[in-house]
XYZ file of C-alpha atoms in Angstrom:
746
model
C 14.846 22.425 9.117
C 13.761 20.646 5.919
C 12.485 22.856 3.105
C 10.048 21.602 0.355
C 10.840 21.210 -3.322
C 14.544 20.583 -2.934
C 16.259 18.153 -5.398
C 18.325 15.308 -4.052
C 21.585 16.987 -5.215
C 20.912 20.199 -3.363
C 18.999 18.882 -0.409
C 20.166 19.972 3.061
C 18.895 21.334 6.409
C 18.651 25.096 6.725
C 18.677 27.485 9.743
C 16.245 30.198 10.262
C 15.409 32.793 13.004
C 12.115 32.586 14.952
C 10.443 36.062 15.131
C 9.083 37.233 18.488
C 5.434 36.760 17.323
C 6.090 33.021 16.661
C 7.790 32.358 19.935
C 5.984 29.523 21.781
C 4.503 28.308 18.451
C 7.618 26.772 16.818
C 9.018 23.435 18.124
C 10.697 20.361 16.676
C 8.075 18.948 14.336
C 6.281 22.157 13.574
C 5.216 23.064 10.006
C 6.386 26.537 9.200
C 6.575 28.909 6.246
C 10.034 30.069 5.269
C 11.434 32.586 2.734
C 13.712 30.692 0.352
C 16.361 31.462 -2.349
C 17.333 34.770 -3.891
C 13.755 35.808 -4.469
C 12.661 34.883 -0.941
C 9.886 32.733 -2.295
C 7.654 31.257 0.442
C 8.131 27.509 0.913
C 6.668 25.077 3.383
C 9.197 23.497 5.811
C 9.308 21.275 8.829
C 11.453 22.124 11.956
C 13.674 19.120 12.850
C 15.672 20.857 15.632
C 15.478 24.048 17.672
C 18.886 25.427 18.849
C 17.517 27.148 21.990
C 19.056 30.247 23.415
C 21.972 31.100 21.069
C 23.201 34.417 19.821
C 21.153 35.376 16.660
C 22.974 35.220 13.331
C 22.239 38.347 11.274
C 22.763 36.368 8.113
C 19.889 34.150 8.827
C 16.410 34.789 7.376
C 13.266 34.888 9.476
C 10.302 32.476 9.468
C 7.057 33.936 8.063
C 4.433 31.821 9.797
C 3.731 28.543 11.631
C 0.966 26.028 11.358
C -1.112 25.269 14.434
C 0.249 22.973 17.137
C -1.850 20.041 16.082
C 0.120 19.813 12.791
C 3.276 19.048 14.699
C 5.243 15.820 14.024
C 5.796 13.776 17.184
C 9.390 12.923 18.236
C 8.989 9.371 16.965
C 7.948 10.458 13.612
C 10.810 12.920 13.446
C 13.102 9.994 14.081
C 11.486 8.229 11.013
C 12.236 11.230 8.952
C 15.887 10.805 9.671
C 15.596 7.042 9.102
C 13.987 7.530 5.676
C 16.528 10.194 4.660
C 19.461 7.784 5.581
C 18.062 4.570 4.096
C 16.171 5.610 0.973
C 18.158 8.577 -0.383
C 15.005 10.735 -0.576
C 14.967 14.425 0.204
C 14.172 15.561 3.693
C 10.843 16.978 2.797
C 9.820 13.823 0.849
C 10.341 11.945 4.026
C 8.213 14.531 5.874
C 5.371 14.135 3.362
C 5.296 10.442 3.762
C 4.337 11.007 7.435
C 1.461 13.366 6.756
C -1.647 12.798 4.671
C -2.548 15.403 2.108
C -5.325 16.972 4.201
C -2.947 17.578 7.131
C -0.463 19.422 4.945
C -0.316 23.200 4.692
C 0.419 25.687 1.819
C 1.378 29.314 1.481
C -1.312 31.881 0.970
C -1.116 35.606 0.746
C -3.493 37.509 2.998
C -3.479 41.264 3.452
C -0.051 41.696 1.834
C 1.726 38.969 3.927
C 2.367 35.288 3.500
C 0.708 32.892 5.871
C 0.113 29.185 6.056
C -3.341 27.582 5.413
C -4.497 24.064 5.475
C -5.020 22.349 2.107
C -8.367 21.265 3.339
C -10.923 23.833 4.692
C -14.048 21.801 5.105
C -13.079 19.405 7.875
C -14.829 21.354 10.675
C -18.341 22.225 11.636
C -20.119 24.613 13.903
C -21.074 23.129 17.247
C -23.367 24.792 19.838
C -23.278 24.293 23.639
C -25.347 25.800 26.419
C -23.652 28.835 27.839
C -26.316 30.555 30.047
C -29.994 30.596 31.120
C -32.713 31.416 28.648
C -34.378 34.747 29.707
C -38.066 34.634 30.294
C -38.633 38.135 28.936
C -39.347 38.643 26.278
C -41.175 35.292 26.139
C -39.025 32.779 24.271
C -40.560 31.195 21.140
C -41.094 27.451 20.759
C -37.895 27.105 18.546
C -35.810 28.713 21.130
C -37.178 26.405 23.826
C -36.657 23.440 21.549
C -33.020 24.437 20.961
C -32.276 24.766 24.626
C -34.023 21.428 25.335
C -32.116 19.710 22.610
C -28.764 20.959 23.999
C -29.482 19.873 27.587
C -27.850 16.438 26.987
C -24.741 17.911 25.424
C -23.341 19.856 22.391
C -24.898 19.418 19.030
C -23.772 20.447 15.540
C -25.506 23.098 13.453
C -26.571 20.484 11.039
C -28.175 18.289 13.779
C -30.090 21.305 15.176
C -31.171 22.282 11.591
C -32.560 18.753 11.086
C -34.761 19.283 14.213
C -36.329 22.401 12.553
C -34.104 24.878 14.448
C -33.051 27.684 12.005
C -29.669 29.494 11.864
C -31.575 32.679 12.729
C -32.811 31.170 15.975
C -29.319 29.914 16.925
C -27.842 33.337 16.193
C -30.465 35.061 18.427
C -29.662 32.721 21.230
C -25.923 33.255 20.871
C -26.491 37.046 20.986
C -28.371 36.655 24.198
C -25.480 34.519 25.679
C -27.617 31.443 25.959
C -25.522 29.473 23.517
C -21.897 29.540 22.556
C -20.759 28.542 19.088
C -17.442 26.749 18.461
C -15.699 24.762 15.777
C -14.673 21.179 15.825
C -13.746 18.335 13.457
C -16.687 16.718 11.690
C -17.428 13.404 13.390
C -16.881 10.488 10.943
C -17.708 6.941 11.724
C -16.602 4.856 8.755
C -17.754 1.705 10.441
C -21.181 2.672 11.764
C -22.889 -0.192 9.789
C -20.659 -2.840 11.570
C -22.155 -3.872 14.879
C -19.979 -4.337 17.936
C -20.565 -8.115 18.378
C -17.771 -9.662 20.394
C -17.711 -13.477 20.447
C -15.494 -15.687 22.391
C -12.608 -16.945 20.302
C -12.202 -20.700 20.310
C -8.529 -21.525 19.492
C -7.362 -24.982 18.446
C -4.476 -26.459 20.490
C -2.095 -25.448 17.710
C -3.374 -21.896 17.577
C -3.228 -21.642 21.422
C 0.331 -22.736 21.435
C 1.181 -20.216 18.785
C -0.588 -17.526 20.763
C 1.190 -18.450 24.007
C 4.578 -18.208 22.290
C 3.976 -14.861 20.839
C 2.289 -13.458 24.069
C 5.474 -14.200 25.948
C 7.292 -11.755 23.708
C 4.451 -9.411 23.823
C 4.539 -9.040 27.589
C 8.386 -9.013 27.763
C 8.599 -5.194 27.367
C 11.470 -5.728 24.938
C 11.548 -5.272 21.146
C 10.886 -8.684 19.584
C 10.066 -10.000 16.092
C 8.479 -13.186 14.929
C 7.142 -14.990 11.892
C 3.783 -16.583 12.089
C 3.845 -19.140 9.265
C 0.589 -21.044 8.742
C -0.949 -22.888 5.832
C -3.912 -21.164 4.202
C -7.064 -21.576 6.347
C -4.991 -22.268 9.509
C -6.655 -19.412 11.410
C -3.929 -16.789 11.641
C -6.471 -14.023 11.951
C -7.834 -15.589 15.229
C -4.247 -15.486 16.568
C -4.123 -11.800 15.555
C -7.293 -11.066 17.527
C -5.994 -12.724 20.621
C -2.759 -10.832 20.482
C -4.544 -7.507 19.980
C -6.797 -8.361 22.859
C -3.755 -8.944 25.125
C -2.091 -5.755 23.814
C -5.118 -3.683 24.817
C -5.252 -5.388 28.293
C -1.607 -4.177 28.748
C -2.797 -0.650 28.063
C -0.901 -0.457 24.712
C -1.988 -0.137 21.117
C -1.876 -2.160 17.955
C -0.979 -1.412 14.275
C -2.174 -3.825 11.669
C -0.906 -3.623 8.056
C -2.504 -5.429 5.111
C -1.119 -5.421 1.579
C -4.131 -4.389 -0.462
C -7.234 -2.248 -0.102
C -9.394 -5.215 -1.006
C -8.281 -6.962 2.260
C -9.063 -4.041 4.430
C -12.870 -4.469 4.676
C -12.773 -8.045 6.039
C -10.056 -7.102 8.559
C -11.950 -3.969 9.693
C -15.183 -6.085 10.184
C -13.368 -8.591 12.355
C -11.644 -5.880 14.426
C -14.824 -3.638 14.745
C -16.997 -6.635 15.789
C -14.443 -7.742 18.390
C -13.121 -4.391 19.751
C -15.703 -1.846 19.041
C -15.273 1.749 17.708
C -11.780 2.707 18.918
C -10.496 1.815 15.501
C -8.987 3.973 12.769
C -8.097 3.327 9.198
C -5.396 4.686 6.917
C -5.399 3.818 3.159
C -5.585 5.587 -0.242
C -9.252 4.702 -0.921
C -10.338 7.229 1.736
C -10.941 10.801 0.427
C -8.684 13.497 1.723
C -11.166 14.643 4.414
C -11.764 11.091 5.692
C -8.015 10.387 5.871
C -7.284 13.622 7.680
C -10.004 13.035 10.315
C -8.851 9.480 10.782
C -5.255 10.790 11.197
C -6.411 13.351 13.851
C -8.291 10.631 15.605
C -5.098 8.641 15.864
C -3.046 11.665 16.796
C -5.397 12.635 19.624
C -5.128 9.201 21.191
C -8.735 8.277 20.558
C -7.815 5.102 18.456
C -6.466 1.901 20.103
C -6.111 0.021 16.843
C -5.051 1.249 13.465
C -5.451 -0.863 10.332
C -4.324 0.017 6.868
C -2.124 -0.480 3.848
C 1.510 0.339 3.510
C 1.390 4.135 4.444
C -0.341 3.248 7.745
C 3.098 2.301 9.112
C 3.571 6.055 9.627
C 0.333 6.542 11.600
C 0.904 8.965 14.575
C 0.082 6.182 17.023
C 1.605 6.315 20.433
C 2.573 3.583 22.909
C 2.596 0.837 20.309
C 2.764 -2.652 21.783
C 2.067 -4.806 18.708
C 2.670 -4.400 14.864
C 1.165 -7.058 12.614
C 2.151 -7.306 8.914
C -0.336 -9.694 7.242
C 0.579 -11.440 3.895
C 4.029 -10.121 4.512
C 5.361 -11.490 1.223
C 3.504 -8.985 -0.931
C 5.407 -6.482 -3.085
C 2.902 -3.788 -2.248
C 4.747 -3.229 1.066
C 7.502 -1.695 -1.076
C 7.011 1.959 -2.114
C 7.678 2.587 -5.768
C 7.995 6.360 -5.471
C 10.079 8.573 -3.212
C 10.690 7.829 -0.439
C 11.279 4.319 -1.671
C 10.828 2.546 1.659
C 9.949 -0.917 2.776
C 7.124 -1.106 5.275
C 9.021 -4.069 6.835
C 12.037 -1.867 7.549
C 10.004 1.058 8.962
C 7.978 -1.392 11.118
C 11.145 -2.834 12.502
C 12.393 0.666 13.382
C 9.100 1.504 15.106
C 8.865 -1.715 16.998
C 12.498 -1.219 18.330
C 11.716 2.348 19.425
C 8.441 1.369 21.117
C 9.765 -1.948 22.593
C 6.938 -3.668 20.713
C 6.310 -7.034 19.232
C 6.483 -7.195 15.369
C 4.810 -10.168 13.765
C 5.161 -11.041 10.127
C 2.395 -13.456 8.999
C 1.972 -15.467 5.807
C 1.305 -18.877 4.373
C 4.060 -18.048 1.820
C 6.627 -15.868 3.568
C 9.333 -14.058 1.692
C 12.453 -16.196 1.327
C 14.419 -13.538 3.272
C 11.898 -13.638 6.188
C 11.898 -17.421 6.462
C 15.702 -17.487 6.239
C 15.909 -15.043 9.155
C 13.495 -17.094 11.182
C 15.426 -20.297 10.429
C 18.574 -18.570 11.531
C 17.015 -17.574 14.781
C 16.816 -13.822 14.223
C 12.988 -14.038 14.293
C 10.894 -16.407 16.445
C 9.267 -18.925 14.104
C 5.760 -19.932 15.017
C 4.073 -22.432 12.765
C 0.431 -23.416 12.128
C 0.713 -26.610 10.111
C -2.962 -27.646 10.038
C -6.158 -25.955 8.718
C -8.499 -24.797 11.485
C -10.975 -27.542 12.468
C -8.929 -30.244 10.776
C -10.297 -29.364 7.402
C -8.315 -30.794 4.450
C -6.357 -28.761 2.026
C -8.024 -28.381 -1.404
C -7.269 -30.986 -4.056
C -5.497 -29.537 -7.068
C -5.625 -30.717 -10.683
C -3.646 -29.276 -13.697
C -5.240 -28.766 -17.035
C -2.724 -28.967 -20.015
C -3.780 -26.138 -22.315
C -1.769 -27.699 -25.125
C -4.112 -30.651 -25.061
C -7.086 -28.248 -24.996
C -5.953 -26.567 -28.174
C -5.184 -29.853 -29.881
C -8.739 -31.080 -29.016
C -10.144 -28.045 -30.869
C -10.832 -25.734 -27.821
C -9.532 -22.255 -28.814
C -10.990 -20.620 -25.760
C -9.130 -19.263 -22.727
C -11.388 -21.405 -20.391
C -10.831 -25.138 -20.645
C -13.689 -27.571 -21.030
C -12.878 -29.175 -17.675
C -13.121 -25.875 -15.838
C -16.528 -25.087 -17.520
C -17.827 -28.442 -16.349
C -16.666 -27.853 -12.745
C -18.118 -24.279 -12.703
C -21.466 -25.719 -13.956
C -21.337 -28.373 -11.148
C -20.891 -25.540 -8.635
C -23.770 -23.634 -10.026
C -26.073 -26.656 -9.726
C -24.965 -27.224 -6.095
C -25.466 -23.608 -5.092
C -21.721 -23.151 -4.453
C -19.442 -20.296 -5.443
C -16.165 -20.098 -7.447
C -13.194 -17.768 -7.678
C -11.178 -17.432 -10.863
C -7.816 -15.730 -10.948
C -6.391 -14.098 -14.013
C -3.730 -11.502 -13.379
C -4.320 -9.486 -16.591
C -7.034 -6.967 -16.910
C -8.509 -5.776 -20.281
C -9.906 -7.734 -23.208
C -7.128 -8.418 -25.628
C -3.468 -7.834 -24.580
C -1.536 -7.427 -27.870
C -2.346 -5.986 -31.250
C -0.108 -7.070 -34.103
C -0.125 -6.585 -37.888
C -0.584 -9.852 -39.738
C 1.557 -8.628 -42.642
C 4.667 -6.965 -41.168
C 4.444 -8.011 -37.478
C 4.304 -4.459 -36.104
C 2.943 -4.394 -32.469
C 0.858 -1.396 -31.409
C 2.812 0.163 -28.486
C 2.088 3.120 -26.288
C 3.853 6.224 -27.782
C 4.934 7.171 -24.218
C 5.948 3.777 -22.866
C 7.652 0.794 -24.402
C 4.790 -1.542 -23.736
C 1.998 -2.958 -25.923
C -1.445 -1.204 -25.738
C -4.371 -3.293 -24.258
C -7.710 -3.458 -25.884
C -10.549 -2.630 -23.532
C -13.899 -3.751 -25.085
C -16.343 -1.547 -22.872
C -14.441 1.669 -23.841
C -13.816 0.397 -27.412
C -10.247 1.758 -26.992
C -6.663 0.699 -26.666
C -5.224 1.738 -23.338
C -1.785 1.958 -21.727
C -1.736 0.432 -18.213
C 1.252 2.572 -17.298
C 0.549 6.131 -18.332
C -3.165 5.990 -19.259
C -2.721 6.932 -22.962
C -5.820 5.980 -24.925
C -6.356 5.292 -28.691
C -9.964 5.498 -29.987
C -11.276 4.031 -32.237
C -9.304 0.787 -32.186
C -7.031 0.675 -35.330
C -8.009 -2.020 -37.844
C -5.093 -1.354 -40.202
C -1.338 -1.190 -39.483
C 0.068 2.272 -39.213
C 3.396 0.990 -40.708
C 2.288 -0.945 -43.742
C -1.488 -0.751 -43.950
C -1.924 -4.417 -43.274
C -4.654 -5.922 -41.219
C -4.393 -5.783 -37.345
C -5.131 -8.859 -35.338
C -5.752 -8.738 -31.614
C -4.720 -11.653 -29.406
C -4.091 -12.514 -25.773
C -6.772 -12.362 -23.095
C -7.577 -10.385 -20.026
C -10.364 -10.436 -17.428
C -12.875 -8.789 -19.744
C -12.461 -11.434 -22.414
C -12.814 -14.283 -19.907
C -15.971 -12.626 -18.474
C -17.508 -12.640 -21.978
C -16.521 -16.302 -22.632
C -18.090 -17.364 -19.311
C -21.275 -15.538 -20.165
C -21.475 -17.290 -23.478
C -20.657 -20.842 -21.984
C -22.833 -20.414 -18.825
C -25.709 -18.148 -19.804
C -27.294 -18.053 -16.306
C -24.137 -17.471 -14.356
C -23.800 -14.260 -12.294
C -20.132 -13.034 -12.735
C -18.540 -10.420 -10.555
C -15.347 -8.975 -12.266
C -12.944 -7.441 -9.809
C -9.883 -5.644 -11.247
C -8.488 -2.167 -11.400
C -11.041 -1.132 -14.096
C -14.066 -2.249 -12.080
C -12.916 -0.968 -8.649
C -12.211 2.583 -9.449
C -15.164 4.053 -7.600
C -15.038 4.807 -3.811
C -15.793 1.776 -1.539
C -15.982 -0.417 -4.581
C -13.854 -3.212 -2.996
C -16.002 -3.260 0.132
C -19.306 -3.361 -1.861
C -18.199 -5.999 -4.269
C -16.979 -8.346 -1.558
C -20.126 -7.869 0.492
C -22.233 -8.700 -2.572
C -20.279 -11.861 -3.259
C -20.444 -12.817 0.481
C -24.140 -12.349 0.337
C -24.497 -14.829 -2.499
C -25.472 -12.243 -5.169
C -22.878 -13.686 -7.543
C -21.749 -17.161 -8.551
C -18.253 -16.464 -9.791
C -15.716 -13.916 -8.568
C -13.254 -13.283 -11.481
C -10.365 -11.048 -10.785
C -6.704 -10.220 -10.773
C -4.422 -10.822 -7.814
C -6.682 -8.797 -5.510
C -8.919 -11.904 -5.268
C -6.069 -14.273 -4.469
C -5.144 -13.341 -0.861
C -6.831 -13.132 2.563
C -10.505 -13.496 1.466
C -12.670 -15.951 3.286
C -15.957 -17.098 1.843
C -17.761 -20.107 3.333
C -19.514 -21.150 0.016
C -16.325 -20.946 -2.261
C -15.501 -24.559 -3.115
C -13.728 -24.142 -6.522
C -10.860 -22.091 -7.524
C -9.589 -21.717 -11.173
C -6.151 -20.351 -12.111
C -5.677 -18.932 -15.628
C -2.698 -17.443 -17.483
C -0.113 -18.321 -14.838
C 2.533 -19.194 -17.387
C 3.399 -15.575 -18.194
C 4.446 -15.048 -14.596
C 6.286 -18.356 -14.369
C 8.596 -17.286 -17.118
C 8.830 -13.620 -16.102
C 11.894 -11.674 -15.327
C 13.494 -10.972 -11.923
C 14.861 -13.318 -9.347
C 11.536 -13.445 -7.485
C 9.621 -14.923 -10.397
C 9.278 -18.380 -8.920
C 8.631 -17.039 -5.446
C 5.853 -14.796 -6.840
C 4.192 -17.732 -8.722
C 4.423 -20.097 -5.761
C 2.885 -17.443 -3.491
C 0.115 -16.541 -5.859
C -1.018 -20.027 -6.709
C -0.755 -21.207 -3.107
C -2.747 -18.264 -1.846
C -5.589 -18.413 -4.444
C -5.915 -22.218 -4.077
C -6.273 -21.533 -0.276
C -9.382 -19.412 -0.962
C -11.565 -22.519 -1.293
C -12.714 -25.159 1.157
C -12.381 -22.948 4.231
C -15.640 -23.933 5.801
C -17.539 -27.277 5.989
C -17.439 -27.903 2.296
C -14.277 -29.433 0.745
C -12.450 -27.397 -1.812
C -10.804 -28.139 -5.234
C -8.674 -26.145 -7.565
C -7.849 -26.289 -11.347
C -4.618 -24.773 -12.699
C -4.545 -24.118 -16.502
C -0.978 -24.247 -17.778
C 1.164 -25.457 -20.747
C 3.756 -26.857 -18.251
C 1.751 -28.878 -15.737
C 4.825 -30.739 -14.554
C 6.758 -27.612 -13.577
C 8.199 -28.164 -10.077
C 7.079 -24.695 -8.758
C 3.465 -25.395 -9.696
C 3.629 -28.882 -8.283
C 4.952 -27.728 -4.933
C 2.296 -24.915 -4.847
C -0.401 -27.507 -5.525
C 0.812 -29.380 -2.425
C 1.202 -26.174 -0.428
C 4.630 -27.463 0.480
C 6.403 -24.306 1.408
C 9.299 -25.902 3.157
C 10.285 -27.935 0.036
C 9.893 -24.796 -2.120
C 11.981 -22.784 0.292
C 14.782 -25.452 0.229
C 15.012 -25.113 -3.620
C 14.689 -21.358 -3.607
C 17.354 -20.733 -0.983
C 19.770 -22.849 -2.851
C 19.149 -20.929 -6.022
C 19.539 -17.617 -4.073
C 22.908 -18.739 -2.545
C 24.287 -19.995 -5.867
C 23.382 -16.713 -7.689
C 24.144 -14.394 -4.856
C 20.668 -12.994 -4.389
C 18.918 -11.789 -1.176
C 19.193 -12.832 1.627
C 22.863 -13.402 0.682
C 23.309 -9.827 -0.403
C 21.357 -6.700 -0.870
C 20.180 -5.113 -4.145
C 20.584 -1.427 -4.882
C 19.166 -0.241 -8.257
C 20.408 3.114 -9.569
C 17.753 4.261 -12.044
C 18.420 6.952 -14.656
C 15.673 8.764 -16.534
C 15.702 11.534 -19.176
C 14.159 12.661 -22.461
C 17.145 11.715 -24.686
C 18.067 8.002 -24.768
C 21.696 8.541 -25.670
C 22.173 11.088 -22.841
C 20.547 8.766 -20.349
C 22.827 5.929 -21.404
C 25.893 8.219 -21.098
C 24.756 9.355 -17.601
C 24.296 5.744 -16.413
C 27.799 4.815 -17.629
C 29.287 7.944 -16.102
C 27.775 7.024 -12.675
C 29.037 3.507 -13.045
C 32.574 4.893 -13.710
C 32.376 7.223 -10.761
C 31.137 4.529 -8.369
C 33.789 2.057 -9.537
C 36.434 4.634 -9.018
C 35.334 5.366 -5.450
C 34.813 1.705 -4.684
C 38.409 0.983 -5.675
C 39.558 3.256 -2.788
C 37.428 1.242 -0.415
C 38.232 -2.490 -1.093
C 36.651 -3.370 2.340
C 33.201 -2.559 0.994
C 31.889 -5.574 -0.985
C 29.894 -4.865 -4.196
C 29.322 -6.097 -7.645
C 28.216 -3.838 -10.572
C 25.855 -5.215 -13.194
C 25.170 -3.032 -16.239
C 24.220 -0.342 -16.957
C 21.400 -1.574 -19.237
C 17.941 -0.426 -20.309
C 15.179 -1.191 -17.753
C 12.612 -3.890 -18.442
C 10.290 -1.082 -19.512
C 12.856 1.099 -21.320
C 10.548 4.068 -21.777
C 7.781 5.274 -19.411
C 5.807 8.460 -19.634
C 7.975 9.721 -22.474
C 11.260 9.294 -20.628
C 14.015 6.812 -21.345
C 15.194 4.562 -18.441
C 18.480 2.851 -17.733
C 19.557 0.970 -14.577
C 22.739 0.040 -12.777
C 22.269 -2.997 -10.540
C 24.500 -3.139 -7.500
C 24.854 -6.225 -5.427
C 26.058 -5.037 -1.989
C 25.879 -5.160 1.757
C 23.423 -2.462 2.810
C 25.314 -0.935 5.704
C 26.367 2.506 6.619
C 29.702 2.281 4.802
C 27.986 1.374 1.472
C 25.426 4.153 1.914
C 28.286 6.572 2.488
C 29.968 5.381 -0.651
C 26.671 5.886 -2.600
C 26.333 9.483 -1.303
C 29.895 10.230 -2.443
C 28.981 8.815 -5.909
C 25.865 10.944 -6.062
C 27.871 14.049 -5.105
C 30.452 13.292 -7.750
C 27.619 12.715 -10.377
C 26.163 16.155 -9.451
C 29.599 17.861 -9.458
C 30.054 16.735 -13.135
C 26.593 18.105 -13.942
C 25.153 14.755 -15.140
C 21.714 15.440 -13.490
C 20.909 17.871 -16.244
C 20.995 14.879 -18.665
C 19.413 12.246 -16.451
C 18.004 12.263 -13.016
C 19.007 9.440 -10.742
C 17.225 7.561 -7.993
C 18.412 4.793 -5.708
C 16.070 1.958 -4.711
C 17.093 -0.636 -2.081
C 13.873 -2.485 -2.221
C 13.461 -3.355 -5.853
C 13.492 -6.811 -7.296
C 15.736 -5.783 -10.149
C 13.857 -2.890 -11.837
C 12.266 0.275 -10.969
């Protein structure tokens, strides 16, 4: 079984004895409590295999306690634990924790001198009363007793519901003592979508949508594991195809899993699904509190949900009999986990689809280059929607040269042309979306005398000025400096703050358009619970004229009155690091431009840039993905980047920079030595070198980039390198992690 809190270098499966009192309570997938180490400290563990009737080994320790049966991992989730362990180089228990939300996890607690397991959440249940017998007529029952019995005639009710009808706890206790009522415990009911009406409407598909649906349905009903790419221009109606496929899946008696890349996209998807399919819908994402997430998880586990929708972690939902897995906006980097286990939701979805003989559909207007390459090569079915729904035209796109704006005397971040177009939209009663993928007010503080830049003391990045807080903040570790320095800490010179973020643009717009109603949507403004849903609902209701935000406003949103999109600050991404830089820019510009003109009104977009002739921007303006793909795949092949190889990033972190560098070079030496003995395993080593952010949270970071073929032989080679690294005691100087899904940095 897998024991918690093991390091990657000492992680293995351990064997324990099941005591007589736990017989019948411990099975594969069970959460148990085990004594561990020389001090027999209690640790949580999960059973991955039971040996059955074998002779007991006196050297083995005995389990202390076991969690209830409902905490057990299903066989398909146990298979995913093995999959994550093999593919991501995490520990066994890190893989287990990826499957189970916090509230469904257990912890050791000492009671009456012995260690037992207890749920990390204790307030997920409530008392429920049911009728258990006749109400005696003597002594004569009071009106409250009669009212309680009458209320329960139609079925069980919770203590809270009865209290709300004026029936006290004392009355309920009396009736229980008489045997009239029976009290029990059950999960609190939670309907996260009560405000959304069940309002199914017939879906009218265009001929192109119907053809796409027919092609995908043939795979859905085949009973074989299949995969497809649904590539469609923005506004082509991919969601309608989703709904038809889900409808067919439910008709087949199977269930559907729908993944979206960001929480901001979840509300609109939930609304469409609830309106169409009713209440047998569950959600899994990080914006739910622990109780909500646990109750949703139990709803799925008990088989009461036919459809699950959520972000990356929902790929581990305990859903049985899956017939369809949809990954919307499949190009998004948020489908890659940045902490252990460092998995790709794409890979886990493939594994689940194969195990369940399900149809896996990737969907996007700007697919990942690797996904489109696989589709063109015939490894995925390619289904294309080339026209917007209803024959609506794509938005017109104009470029604004910000060099000319500056030469004309406009020092602002918002061009004069964009202000004019925003004003025209206001006068016409239409809405606008502005994209700026930088939050904060000013992004760099620099001394005018010596050039010193104010950086975070814990991270090698500049601090960002946030005007509402009157503070400098680090967007990586959260370090805050207040008040904002006006003099240089190095030479005493004057500090100047430059650059711009969403807060600064919001202020400029308020000055230029005094009557405008601006809704800013970024990480700072969406920290409260349900803020995404509330903000999008307010914008949809016409309470705001302009939606200004980071990339969370660029994808998947559909507002009928949005006719203008403005793109600001795109150049910093265009000249960014990493082999996906152009792919990311093309995707972001294409997606945000596609947010306008989606209903009866035509759309237009303005892109502010200093390089208006850049071919990536020009292709994005035309939404010409095939042409962009042709250029990108040629670059990938020439430079030997995915899909022509895999990337494995070995990351090293520690408190002493010199020691971290030494450890990284030692690992490179060990790996090169092992690789020389296996010339049949293709790989190239690049580095070691400092990471793009060379210090994070007070720890120095180096990386070794390995271009490889990610197969079992290569992974065995990496395990041997990790073992050799541990044997030479390098982990004491720098911990090491492996990431097969990184774009070149951790």
